[in-house]
Structures are given as C-alpha cells and as structure tokens.
Amino acid sequence: MTAVPESTATGPRFGWLRERGMGASILVSALSSAFGVVLVEATAYIGALLKADPYIGDSGTLAVIVAILSVLLIGVALYVAAIVTANTFATIVAGRTRRIALMRLIGATARSQRAEVAGHGFGVGALGALIGLVVGLLVAASGLFLADRLLGSVPEATLVQPAILIPALGVVLTTWLAAWVGSRRVLSVTPLQAIGGSVERSHDNAKASPARHVGALLLLILGLALLVFGVLAGLVTPLGVIVAFFGGLLSFTGLSIGAVLVMPPLLRLVGRLFGTSATARLAAENALRYPERSSRMAIGVVMGVTLVTMFAVALESVKALLAKAAGGELDSEFALIMDGFAAVMMVLVGISAVIAAVGLVNLLTIGVVQRRRELGLLRAIGLSNHQVRRMILLEALHITLTATATGLVLGVLYGWIAAQSLLGSVRMPPHFDQTAGLIAPAVPWVPVLVIIVATAVLTLVAAAAPTKLATRVAPVEALAVD
C-alpha cells in the first residue's frame, strides 16, 4: 500500500500541525503568552491600586518595582519556553533526518528545509500566542472582577492595556528563533543519509561540535564572571543584583548549550543506583547512548527545579537577614506579608516550571515514537510488555533524578547569589555602621521536599503516555516502520 504524502493527507500548509510534538509546543507558547498577559494586567492593576491609595499617592516607587519584577518574570517565562521549544524542534528534526535527506536527494537545499522548519516554529508561536492572549484576557477579567468585589472598585484600573501585545509578540519571535536554532542540524544532513535510518547522533558523534562547545564555554565563563562581579558589587549597592541576573542568564545558557558534555557524566553516576537488572542496564544505556536526546530532556527539568529552588532560597535568605536586622525575629504581621509575597512568587515562578515539565513529557513521548523499531526489536527478542514499560519508566526516572539533583544545587547557588548581590550592602543594627557583608544561604527544606515529590510525580506522568505507546504496536509492525 502506497503511503499518502503529508500534503495530500492533511493539507499542504497545515499537515505539520498533526506531527507529534507540535501540540505540546503550541501549549508551551500559549502558557507563556497567557502568563505574560496576566502579569501585564496584574501590574497595571497594582499600579492603579497604589496610585489610588491616599498614603502612597503618586510616588509610584512601588509600582515601578512591581513593573520591573513583572518584566523579569515574563523574561524568565519566555526564556524557559524558548529553550523547551528549541529542544523540541531539535528532537523533531533528528527524527526527520531520513526524510530531510530524501528531500536533499531530489534537489531540495538544506537552507530551504531549515526555513520550512523555522516557518513551522513561527506558526506554532503565532497560534500559541493567540490562544494565550485570549486565555490571559479571560483570566485577567475574572481576576479584575474578583478584585473589585473584594477590594472595591479602582477607577483607573482597566482591562485595555496595549502592553499585553508585548508578551504575545515576544512568544512569536522567541518560538520562531527557537525553531531556527533547534533546526540547525538540518544543515549537516547529507543526501546519503537517506539510505540509512539515522535519527539521533551517538555518543561519539555528539562530541564532534567544537564550535558549539567553545561558544557554550565562553558563555559559561562570561556568566560566572558576571555572577562574581554581581556579588562583589552587591557589597556596595543593591544594583549588584542586576549584574548577577545577567550573569545567571548567560551562565545557564552556556550550561544548556553545553548540556551534551555536562549531563552524560552525571547520568552515568546516577545510573549506577538502578542496579544491574537487564531493564535497568538498558535504561541507563539508552540515556547515555544518545546524549543529545537525554540532555535535551534533562535540561528542561534542571531549568524548572533551578528556578523554583532559586526563588525559594533567595526569599528565605531575605527573611533570615531581615530577622537578624530586627534582633532575631520578624514582626508577626510583617512575617505574614513576607510569607504571602513568597507564596505568590513561588506560584508565578511555578508557571515557568510547568512549561519545562510540558517539555519533558513532550520530548519523552517523541523519543519513544522515534524508537519504535528499537522497542519492537527488544520485544521480538524476548522482552515482555512489562519489561519495556519498566525500562521507559526507569529511563524517565534516571533523567529526572539527575536533573533534580543538578537543579537543586544550581538553585541554591543562584538563590544565594541573588540574595547576596541584593542585600550585601544593607546596613545592620544596632548602630547601622556596618553592612551585612557576606551572608549564608538559607535553604527552606519544606519547598525542597515539595520539589522532590513533584519531580517524582512528574516522572510518573511523563512516562505514562510513552509506555502505552511503546507497547501498543505489535513487534512485527514496529519492526516494519520505515
């Protein structure tokens, strides 16, 4: 039976929407857009509320601080979404290697193929941004309605904020750029690969990217230098936190780009904890055999855990220093306000962690789909459905456990740097003649335990759909997949 071309089966323009992974990418874009819209609307409402307050009036200082915080959070969400989208498209392109090679064989250029993938990214971003814009406005309208009922009407508060277009446009541009970056492998696909079935590069081939690794190393070094400078500047002025912010951004970007070098040794170390059974060894080897795929899965979880841990440690360190400045214990009312602010911040940062979690589920599912021949072969030589499901679960657990441990370490480090660069210059009682200087990081153990439990649940959720896919197709049919 002749296979129906995609353009015939699903339409020449929109058939790519049915490809595995595109739906989750649209969800990521929609979440980022909706998050940005809600933050813009919330910032505008808080600004109007503060302006209407007779005690605060037109000072506007708090409103500016809230606006800056909103911009930073939107930037973080867009950053997370961009990395998740880039990893998704990189995985999709890896699965298209043979198809791309066939197109090259009949005359298509690598640049035209890459432009096609980037065009799909633009379409994903535009559709997701539009959905997120609508959902964000609905959420903002509901929030404004509840706020009016609970706090009273604020005359200058309005739902019509032109600034809501900024996060929506940001989502479109970052998704398009992420698709362009994620599709860079298209340029290295040769027509001869149409004869083979290459999907992901093996461990040895994955190392052969010196330019990329040099770029990652330079970003990491520059980021670390800015982090150190931010801490030193924080001993003089709270503006050191701005330097540290860009240092964190650059250093984590370098870590993300160079993840294929960083994650495999960590995965190998954690893999020894899973025992020597056949399924455990297969799961560990799968994570190490194709380091690009495993690193793309892991870095999203690392990013989510790092973000949540960083904010938790930073806020706890702030509370600890303020308590020290107050003589050992915070005023109960002020402590309640701080806890409420911390809870709101954790929820907001948690949205970015959810975006990263969607990326893990998506990449794991795509990976199983692309390995149907491999899984069919394992079942044909004697592995039972139970063993295959256990192997997929252990592989997901292997990656998430490694990523969680890495994220916790990075989160504590980044959180301490954020608090240190912000509070190092604060003058302390009783005479206020000395600054806080170097402060120790305060680790809130309850949020850390919540993060660990949440990632364990994420592992089960992420592995549920792929394990069903892995055992749904008969071994003979899976081996026949081209």
Short mmCIF file of C-alpha atoms in Angstrom, two decimals:
data_model
loop_
_atom_site.label_atom_id
_atom_site.label_comp_id
_atom_site.label_asym_id
_atom_site.label_seq_id
_atom_site.Cartn_x
_atom_site.Cartn_y
_atom_site.Cartn_z
CA MET A 1 0.00 0.00 0.00
CA THR A 2 1.44 3.36 -1.01
CA ALA A 3 1.91 5.89 1.77
CA VAL A 4 -0.14 9.03 1.36
CA PRO A 5 2.03 12.15 1.24
CA GLU A 6 1.56 14.50 4.15
CA SER A 7 0.46 17.34 1.88
CA THR A 8 -2.32 15.15 0.49
CA ALA A 9 -3.48 13.63 3.76
CA THR A 10 -3.61 16.70 5.89
CA GLY A 11 -3.32 19.63 3.56
CA PRO A 12 -0.15 21.20 2.12
CA ARG A 13 0.03 24.02 4.61
CA PHE A 14 -1.18 22.69 7.93
CA GLY A 15 -0.24 18.98 7.87
CA TRP A 16 2.72 19.71 10.15
CA LEU A 17 0.29 20.61 12.95
CA ARG A 18 -0.52 16.91 13.33
CA GLU A 19 3.10 15.94 13.80
CA ARG A 20 3.99 14.56 17.20
CA GLY A 21 5.28 17.32 19.45
CA MET A 22 3.62 20.28 17.76
CA GLY A 23 0.60 20.23 20.07
CA ALA A 24 2.79 20.45 23.16
CA SER A 25 4.83 23.24 21.55
CA ILE A 26 1.63 25.21 20.97
CA LEU A 27 0.71 24.58 24.63
CA VAL A 28 4.10 25.93 25.75
CA SER A 29 3.63 29.06 23.62
CA ALA A 30 0.07 29.53 24.90
CA LEU A 31 1.17 29.18 28.54
CA SER A 32 3.95 31.73 28.05
CA SER A 33 1.65 34.20 26.31
CA ALA A 34 -1.16 33.83 28.86
CA PHE A 35 1.32 34.19 31.73
CA GLY A 36 2.70 37.39 30.21
CA VAL A 37 -0.76 38.86 29.59
CA VAL A 38 -1.90 38.14 33.17
CA LEU A 39 1.29 39.67 34.58
CA VAL A 40 0.87 42.83 32.47
CA GLU A 41 -2.75 43.18 33.57
CA ALA A 42 -1.87 42.47 37.23
CA THR A 43 0.95 45.00 37.13
CA ALA A 44 -1.35 47.68 35.69
CA TYR A 45 -3.99 46.93 38.35
CA ILE A 46 -1.46 47.08 41.21
CA GLY A 47 -0.12 50.36 39.83
CA ALA A 48 -3.63 51.85 39.73
CA LEU A 49 -4.36 50.50 43.22
CA LEU A 50 -1.19 52.03 44.67
CA LYS A 51 -1.85 55.33 42.93
CA ALA A 52 -5.36 55.46 44.41
CA ASP A 53 -4.04 54.83 47.92
CA PRO A 54 -4.08 58.14 49.88
CA TYR A 55 -0.95 57.20 51.82
CA ILE A 56 1.12 56.24 48.77
CA GLY A 57 -0.39 58.57 46.20
CA ASP A 58 1.72 59.50 43.22
CA SER A 59 5.09 58.36 44.50
CA GLY A 60 4.97 55.44 42.10
CA THR A 61 8.08 53.77 43.56
CA LEU A 62 6.32 50.52 44.50
CA ALA A 63 4.52 50.46 41.16
CA VAL A 64 7.87 50.74 39.35
CA ILE A 65 9.32 47.91 41.45
CA VAL A 66 6.31 45.70 40.68
CA ALA A 67 6.62 46.55 36.96
CA ILE A 68 10.32 45.63 36.93
CA LEU A 69 9.55 42.35 38.70
CA SER A 70 6.81 41.64 36.15
CA VAL A 71 9.19 42.24 33.24
CA LEU A 72 11.79 39.92 34.79
CA LEU A 73 9.22 37.15 35.31
CA ILE A 74 7.93 37.48 31.74
CA GLY A 75 11.53 37.34 30.53
CA VAL A 76 12.14 34.16 32.55
CA ALA A 77 8.98 32.53 31.13
CA LEU A 78 9.98 33.43 27.55
CA TYR A 79 13.50 32.15 28.19
CA VAL A 80 12.22 28.81 29.52
CA ALA A 81 9.75 28.47 26.65
CA ALA A 82 12.47 29.24 24.09
CA ILE A 83 14.77 26.52 25.42
CA VAL A 84 11.93 23.99 25.62
CA THR A 85 10.83 24.83 22.05
CA ALA A 86 14.39 24.70 20.70
CA ASN A 87 14.86 21.25 22.28
CA THR A 88 11.53 20.06 20.88
CA PHE A 89 12.34 21.14 17.34
CA ALA A 90 15.85 19.70 17.63
CA THR A 91 14.31 16.34 18.56
CA ILE A 92 11.74 16.57 15.74
CA VAL A 93 14.48 17.38 13.22
CA ALA A 94 16.54 14.44 14.49
CA GLY A 95 13.57 12.18 13.76
CA ARG A 96 13.18 13.71 10.29
CA THR A 97 16.79 13.05 9.31
CA ARG A 98 15.99 10.43 6.69
CA ARG A 99 13.08 12.41 5.26
CA ILE A 100 15.21 15.55 5.03
CA ALA A 101 17.96 13.54 3.35
CA LEU A 102 15.44 12.24 0.79
CA MET A 103 14.37 15.80 0.04
CA ARG A 104 18.03 16.74 -0.41
CA LEU A 105 18.45 13.76 -2.71
CA ILE A 106 15.75 15.05 -5.07
CA GLY A 107 17.11 18.58 -5.17
CA ALA A 108 15.97 20.50 -2.07
CA THR A 109 18.60 22.66 -0.35
CA ALA A 110 19.45 22.46 3.33
CA ARG A 111 18.55 26.14 3.78
CA SER A 112 15.09 25.66 2.26
CA GLN A 113 14.47 22.70 4.59
CA ARG A 114 15.59 24.72 7.59
CA ALA A 115 13.40 27.65 6.51
CA GLU A 116 10.45 25.25 6.39
CA VAL A 117 11.08 24.09 9.97
CA ALA A 118 11.50 27.70 11.13
CA GLY A 119 8.22 28.55 9.37
CA HIS A 120 6.53 25.80 11.38
CA GLY A 121 8.01 27.37 14.52
CA PHE A 122 6.57 30.75 13.55
CA GLY A 123 3.16 29.13 13.01
CA VAL A 124 3.35 27.38 16.39
CA GLY A 125 4.30 30.64 18.10
CA ALA A 126 1.57 32.67 16.38
CA LEU A 127 -1.16 30.12 17.17
CA GLY A 128 0.02 29.66 20.76
CA ALA A 129 0.34 33.42 21.31
CA LEU A 130 -3.20 33.98 20.05
CA ILE A 131 -4.63 31.26 22.29
CA GLY A 132 -2.64 32.57 25.25
CA LEU A 133 -3.79 36.13 24.57
CA VAL A 134 -7.44 35.08 24.73
CA VAL A 135 -6.97 32.86 27.80
CA GLY A 136 -4.87 35.51 29.56
CA LEU A 137 -7.53 38.17 28.98
CA LEU A 138 -10.23 35.85 30.33
CA VAL A 139 -8.17 35.11 33.45
CA ALA A 140 -7.36 38.82 33.90
CA ALA A 141 -11.03 39.78 33.50
CA SER A 142 -12.01 37.21 36.14
CA GLY A 143 -9.28 38.48 38.47
CA LEU A 144 -10.37 42.09 37.98
CA PHE A 145 -13.97 41.14 38.73
CA LEU A 146 -12.96 39.36 41.97
CA ALA A 147 -10.65 42.22 42.97
CA ASP A 148 -13.48 44.75 42.53
CA ARG A 149 -15.71 42.62 44.77
CA LEU A 150 -13.07 42.09 47.47
CA LEU A 151 -11.13 45.37 47.43
CA GLY A 152 -13.62 47.78 45.93
CA SER A 153 -13.58 49.49 42.57
CA VAL A 154 -10.36 51.12 41.37
CA PRO A 155 -11.36 53.86 38.89
CA GLU A 156 -8.16 53.83 36.82
CA ALA A 157 -7.97 50.03 36.57
CA THR A 158 -8.91 48.85 33.09
CA LEU A 159 -8.59 45.65 31.09
CA VAL A 160 -7.50 47.51 27.95
CA GLN A 161 -3.69 47.50 28.20
CA PRO A 162 -1.76 47.86 24.92
CA ALA A 163 1.26 46.34 26.66
CA ILE A 164 -0.39 42.88 26.54
CA LEU A 165 0.76 42.67 22.91
CA ILE A 166 4.39 42.73 24.06
CA PRO A 167 4.46 39.22 25.63
CA ALA A 168 2.35 37.85 22.75
CA LEU A 169 4.79 39.21 20.16
CA GLY A 170 7.66 38.03 22.34
CA VAL A 171 6.27 34.49 22.25
CA VAL A 172 6.01 34.55 18.44
CA LEU A 173 9.57 35.83 17.99
CA THR A 174 11.18 33.56 20.60
CA THR A 175 9.35 30.50 19.24
CA TRP A 176 10.42 31.30 15.68
CA LEU A 177 14.01 31.88 16.85
CA ALA A 178 13.95 28.70 18.96
CA ALA A 179 12.74 26.67 15.97
CA TRP A 180 15.51 28.20 13.85
CA VAL A 181 18.14 27.34 16.48
CA GLY A 182 16.68 23.87 17.06
CA SER A 183 16.76 23.10 13.34
CA ARG A 184 20.47 23.84 12.89
CA ARG A 185 21.15 20.13 12.40
CA VAL A 186 19.35 20.32 9.06
CA LEU A 187 22.47 21.97 7.62
CA SER A 188 24.55 18.86 8.38
CA VAL A 189 22.13 16.33 6.85
CA THR A 190 23.53 14.81 3.63
CA PRO A 191 21.61 13.05 0.81
CA LEU A 192 23.49 9.82 1.60
CA GLN A 193 21.71 9.61 4.95
CA ALA A 194 18.52 8.79 3.03
CA ILE A 195 19.92 5.29 2.62
CA GLY A 196 20.38 4.82 6.37
CA GLY A 197 18.00 5.34 9.23
CA SER A 198 19.90 7.80 11.36
CA VAL A 199 17.77 9.54 13.96
CA GLU A 200 19.98 10.72 16.82
CA ARG A 201 23.74 11.07 16.84
CA SER A 202 25.56 8.57 19.01
CA HIS A 203 27.79 9.50 21.95
CA ASP A 204 30.93 9.73 19.82
CA ASN A 205 29.32 11.81 17.05
CA ALA A 206 27.64 14.14 19.51
CA LYS A 207 31.03 15.28 20.75
CA ALA A 208 32.08 16.46 17.30
CA SER A 209 30.73 20.03 17.64
CA PRO A 210 33.75 22.10 18.71
CA ALA A 211 32.34 25.50 17.71
CA ARG A 212 29.17 24.93 19.74
CA HIS A 213 31.13 23.76 22.76
CA VAL A 214 33.54 26.70 22.58
CA GLY A 215 30.55 29.06 22.44
CA ALA A 216 28.98 27.32 25.44
CA LEU A 217 32.25 27.57 27.38
CA LEU A 218 32.61 31.28 26.60
CA LEU A 219 29.03 31.99 27.73
CA LEU A 220 29.60 29.99 30.90
CA ILE A 221 32.84 31.82 31.73
CA LEU A 222 31.31 35.24 31.00
CA GLY A 223 28.23 34.36 33.07
CA LEU A 224 30.32 33.17 36.02
CA ALA A 225 32.41 36.36 35.85
CA LEU A 226 29.25 38.48 35.97
CA LEU A 227 27.93 36.43 38.90
CA VAL A 228 31.12 37.04 40.87
CA PHE A 229 31.08 40.74 39.93
CA GLY A 230 27.41 40.93 40.97
CA VAL A 231 28.23 39.51 44.41
CA LEU A 232 31.12 41.97 44.85
CA ALA A 233 29.04 44.90 43.60
CA GLY A 234 26.26 43.83 45.98
CA LEU A 235 28.56 44.58 48.91
CA VAL A 236 28.36 48.24 47.84
CA THR A 237 24.94 48.67 46.19
CA PRO A 238 21.75 46.59 45.74
CA LEU A 239 22.10 47.17 41.97
CA GLY A 240 24.56 44.29 42.02
CA VAL A 241 21.53 42.01 41.62
CA ILE A 242 21.04 43.33 38.06
CA VAL A 243 24.58 42.29 37.12
CA ALA A 244 24.02 38.93 38.79
CA PHE A 245 20.75 38.46 36.87
CA PHE A 246 22.51 38.71 33.52
CA GLY A 247 25.31 36.53 34.84
CA GLY A 248 22.78 33.84 35.73
CA LEU A 249 21.12 34.13 32.33
CA LEU A 250 24.41 33.78 30.42
CA SER A 251 25.84 31.01 32.61
CA PHE A 252 22.70 28.90 32.41
CA THR A 253 22.51 29.45 28.64
CA GLY A 254 26.08 28.21 28.36
CA LEU A 255 25.16 25.21 30.50
CA SER A 256 22.13 24.49 28.30
CA ILE A 257 24.13 24.69 25.07
CA GLY A 258 26.89 22.52 26.50
CA ALA A 259 24.50 20.09 28.22
CA VAL A 260 25.65 17.27 25.95
CA LEU A 261 29.04 17.45 27.72
CA VAL A 262 27.78 18.15 31.24
CA MET A 263 24.82 15.77 31.63
CA PRO A 264 26.24 12.37 30.45
CA PRO A 265 28.78 12.07 33.32
CA LEU A 266 26.03 12.93 35.82
CA LEU A 267 23.66 10.46 34.15
CA ARG A 268 26.34 7.76 34.31
CA LEU A 269 26.85 8.41 38.02
CA VAL A 270 23.13 8.22 38.83
CA GLY A 271 22.66 5.19 36.54
CA ARG A 272 24.71 3.07 38.95
CA LEU A 273 21.96 3.44 41.56
CA PHE A 274 19.45 1.46 39.49
CA GLY A 275 21.05 -1.95 39.88
CA THR A 276 22.25 -4.49 37.32
CA SER A 277 19.00 -5.98 36.03
CA ALA A 278 18.51 -6.14 32.25
CA THR A 279 15.87 -3.40 32.16
CA ALA A 280 17.86 -1.12 34.49
CA ARG A 281 21.01 -1.52 32.39
CA LEU A 282 19.07 -0.89 29.18
CA ALA A 283 17.51 2.26 30.67
CA ALA A 284 20.91 3.57 31.76
CA GLU A 285 22.50 2.75 28.40
CA ASN A 286 19.65 4.43 26.49
CA ALA A 287 20.27 7.64 28.41
CA LEU A 288 24.00 7.52 27.63
CA ARG A 289 23.91 6.13 24.07
CA TYR A 290 22.19 9.22 22.65
CA PRO A 291 23.38 12.07 24.92
CA GLU A 292 21.76 14.82 22.85
CA ARG A 293 18.28 13.40 23.38
CA SER A 294 18.85 12.74 27.09
CA SER A 295 20.45 16.15 27.65
CA ARG A 296 17.51 17.93 25.97
CA MET A 297 15.10 16.09 28.27
CA ALA A 298 17.17 16.73 31.38
CA ILE A 299 17.94 20.41 30.86
CA GLY A 300 14.24 21.37 30.92
CA VAL A 301 13.80 19.74 34.32
CA VAL A 302 17.08 21.27 35.55
CA MET A 303 15.74 24.67 34.49
CA GLY A 304 12.39 24.26 36.27
CA VAL A 305 13.91 22.94 39.51
CA THR A 306 16.63 25.61 39.45
CA LEU A 307 14.09 28.42 39.07
CA VAL A 308 11.82 27.29 41.91
CA THR A 309 14.73 26.47 44.24
CA MET A 310 16.49 29.75 43.43
CA PHE A 311 13.48 31.89 44.35
CA ALA A 312 12.79 29.80 47.48
CA VAL A 313 16.40 30.15 48.70
CA ALA A 314 16.57 33.85 47.80
CA LEU A 315 13.33 34.65 49.65
CA GLU A 316 14.32 32.57 52.67
CA SER A 317 17.72 34.29 52.78
CA VAL A 318 15.99 37.69 52.65
CA LYS A 319 13.73 36.69 55.55
CA ALA A 320 16.70 35.41 57.56
CA LEU A 321 18.66 38.66 57.08
CA LEU A 322 15.64 40.82 57.90
CA ALA A 323 15.08 38.77 61.07
CA LYS A 324 18.73 39.29 62.01
CA ALA A 325 18.34 43.03 61.41
CA ALA A 326 15.22 43.06 63.60
CA GLY A 327 17.07 41.49 66.50
CA GLY A 328 16.36 37.83 65.85
CA GLU A 329 12.66 37.67 65.00
CA LEU A 330 10.43 39.35 62.45
CA ASP A 331 7.28 41.18 63.45
CA SER A 332 4.38 38.72 63.07
CA GLU A 333 2.41 40.98 60.73
CA PHE A 334 5.44 41.70 58.57
CA ALA A 335 6.35 37.99 58.54
CA LEU A 336 2.82 37.22 57.31
CA ILE A 337 3.24 39.74 54.49
CA MET A 338 6.61 38.22 53.55
CA ASP A 339 5.17 34.69 53.54
CA GLY A 340 2.27 35.85 51.35
CA PHE A 341 4.68 37.53 48.93
CA ALA A 342 6.83 34.39 48.88
CA ALA A 343 3.78 32.23 48.12
CA VAL A 344 2.73 34.49 45.23
CA MET A 345 6.27 34.49 43.83
CA MET A 346 6.51 30.71 44.05
CA VAL A 347 3.23 30.34 42.16
CA LEU A 348 4.42 32.74 39.46
CA VAL A 349 7.78 31.01 39.10
CA GLY A 350 5.97 27.67 39.19
CA ILE A 351 4.35 28.56 35.85
CA SER A 352 7.80 28.52 34.27
CA ALA A 353 8.46 25.14 35.91
CA VAL A 354 5.21 23.82 34.42
CA ILE A 355 6.38 24.95 30.97
CA ALA A 356 9.60 23.00 31.50
CA ALA A 357 7.61 19.95 32.66
CA VAL A 358 5.50 20.02 29.50
CA GLY A 359 8.76 19.95 27.57
CA LEU A 360 9.92 16.79 29.37
CA VAL A 361 6.65 14.92 28.70
CA ASN A 362 6.73 16.04 25.07
CA LEU A 363 10.35 15.04 24.43
CA LEU A 364 9.97 11.67 26.14
CA THR A 365 6.89 10.91 24.02
CA ILE A 366 8.61 11.96 20.79
CA GLY A 367 11.63 9.87 21.74
CA VAL A 368 9.51 6.74 22.19
CA VAL A 369 7.74 7.31 18.86
CA GLN A 370 11.09 7.68 17.10
CA ARG A 371 12.38 4.47 18.72
CA ARG A 372 9.53 2.20 17.69
CA ARG A 373 11.84 -0.04 15.64
CA GLU A 374 14.26 -0.35 18.56
CA LEU A 375 11.45 -1.15 21.01
CA GLY A 376 9.92 -3.60 18.54
CA LEU A 377 13.27 -5.38 18.27
CA LEU A 378 13.55 -5.65 22.06
CA ARG A 379 10.09 -7.19 22.23
CA ALA A 380 10.89 -9.52 19.34
CA ILE A 381 13.96 -10.93 21.12
CA GLY A 382 12.03 -11.67 24.28
CA LEU A 383 11.36 -8.59 26.42
CA SER A 384 7.83 -8.56 27.80
CA ASN A 385 5.47 -5.58 27.75
CA HIS A 386 6.07 -5.20 31.47
CA GLN A 387 9.84 -5.05 30.99
CA VAL A 388 9.55 -2.48 28.20
CA ARG A 389 7.26 -0.31 30.34
CA ARG A 390 9.65 -0.63 33.27
CA MET A 391 12.58 0.33 31.05
CA ILE A 392 10.82 3.52 29.85
CA LEU A 393 9.87 4.40 33.45
CA LEU A 394 13.43 3.85 34.69
CA GLU A 395 14.79 5.93 31.83
CA ALA A 396 12.46 8.81 32.78
CA LEU A 397 13.35 8.36 36.47
CA HIS A 398 17.04 8.29 35.60
CA ILE A 399 16.82 11.60 33.74
CA THR A 400 14.54 13.40 36.22
CA LEU A 401 16.52 12.27 39.27
CA THR A 402 19.78 13.50 37.72
CA ALA A 403 18.14 16.76 36.61
CA THR A 404 16.51 17.32 40.01
CA ALA A 405 19.77 16.91 41.92
CA THR A 406 21.56 19.22 39.47
CA GLY A 407 18.74 21.78 39.64
CA LEU A 408 18.75 21.79 43.46
CA VAL A 409 22.48 22.50 43.57
CA LEU A 410 22.24 25.25 40.94
CA GLY A 411 19.11 26.68 42.58
CA VAL A 412 20.78 27.02 45.98
CA LEU A 413 23.82 28.64 44.35
CA TYR A 414 21.82 31.08 42.19
CA GLY A 415 19.44 31.84 45.06
CA TRP A 416 22.30 32.69 47.41
CA ILE A 417 23.93 34.89 44.73
CA ALA A 418 20.61 36.73 44.18
CA ALA A 419 20.16 37.41 47.90
CA GLN A 420 23.83 38.28 48.42
CA SER A 421 24.01 40.71 45.49
CA LEU A 422 20.80 42.40 46.66
CA LEU A 423 21.37 42.56 50.43
CA GLY A 424 25.13 42.60 50.89
CA SER A 425 25.15 46.40 51.26
CA VAL A 426 22.25 46.58 53.76
CA ARG A 427 23.31 48.32 56.99
CA MET A 428 22.74 46.33 60.15
CA PRO A 429 21.73 47.36 63.70
CA PRO A 430 22.39 48.30 66.39
CA HIS A 431 24.41 51.28 65.13
CA PHE A 432 23.85 50.81 61.38
CA ASP A 433 27.54 51.49 60.82
CA GLN A 434 28.27 48.10 59.23
CA THR A 435 26.80 46.38 56.18
CA ALA A 436 25.52 42.82 56.12
CA GLY A 437 28.59 41.68 54.17
CA LEU A 438 28.68 38.04 53.13
CA ILE A 439 25.57 36.15 54.24
CA ALA A 440 24.97 32.43 54.43
CA PRO A 441 22.31 30.87 52.17
CA ALA A 442 19.10 29.89 53.96
CA VAL A 443 17.60 26.71 52.49
CA PRO A 444 13.84 26.24 53.05
CA TRP A 445 13.57 22.47 53.42
CA VAL A 446 9.80 22.23 53.00
CA PRO A 447 9.83 23.70 49.46
CA VAL A 448 12.83 21.48 48.64
CA LEU A 449 10.89 18.38 49.71
CA VAL A 450 7.90 19.58 47.69
CA ILE A 451 10.15 19.93 44.64
CA ILE A 452 11.48 16.39 45.08
CA VAL A 453 7.97 14.94 45.43
CA ALA A 454 6.72 17.00 42.48
CA THR A 455 9.50 15.71 40.22
CA ALA A 456 8.73 12.13 41.28
CA VAL A 457 5.10 12.68 40.27
CA LEU A 458 6.31 14.32 37.05
CA THR A 459 8.30 11.19 36.25
CA LEU A 460 5.22 9.00 36.54
CA VAL A 461 3.11 11.41 34.46
CA ALA A 462 5.84 11.85 31.84
CA ALA A 463 6.28 8.11 31.46
CA ALA A 464 2.56 7.21 31.33
CA ALA A 465 1.81 8.11 27.70
CA PRO A 466 5.16 6.87 26.27
CA THR A 467 4.87 3.48 28.00
CA LYS A 468 1.45 2.97 26.40
CA LEU A 469 2.85 3.93 23.01
CA ALA A 470 5.82 1.62 23.50
CA THR A 471 3.63 -1.49 23.97
CA ARG A 472 0.64 -0.63 21.78
CA VAL A 473 2.19 -1.76 18.48
CA ALA A 474 2.98 -5.41 17.77
CA PRO A 475 6.72 -6.22 17.43
CA VAL A 476 6.42 -7.19 13.74
CA GLU A 477 4.57 -3.97 12.90
CA ALA A 478 7.10 -1.88 14.84
CA LEU A 479 10.00 -3.51 13.00
CA ALA A 480 8.30 -2.72 9.70
CA VAL A 481 8.16 1.04 10.47
CA ASP A 482 10.30 2.91 7.96
#
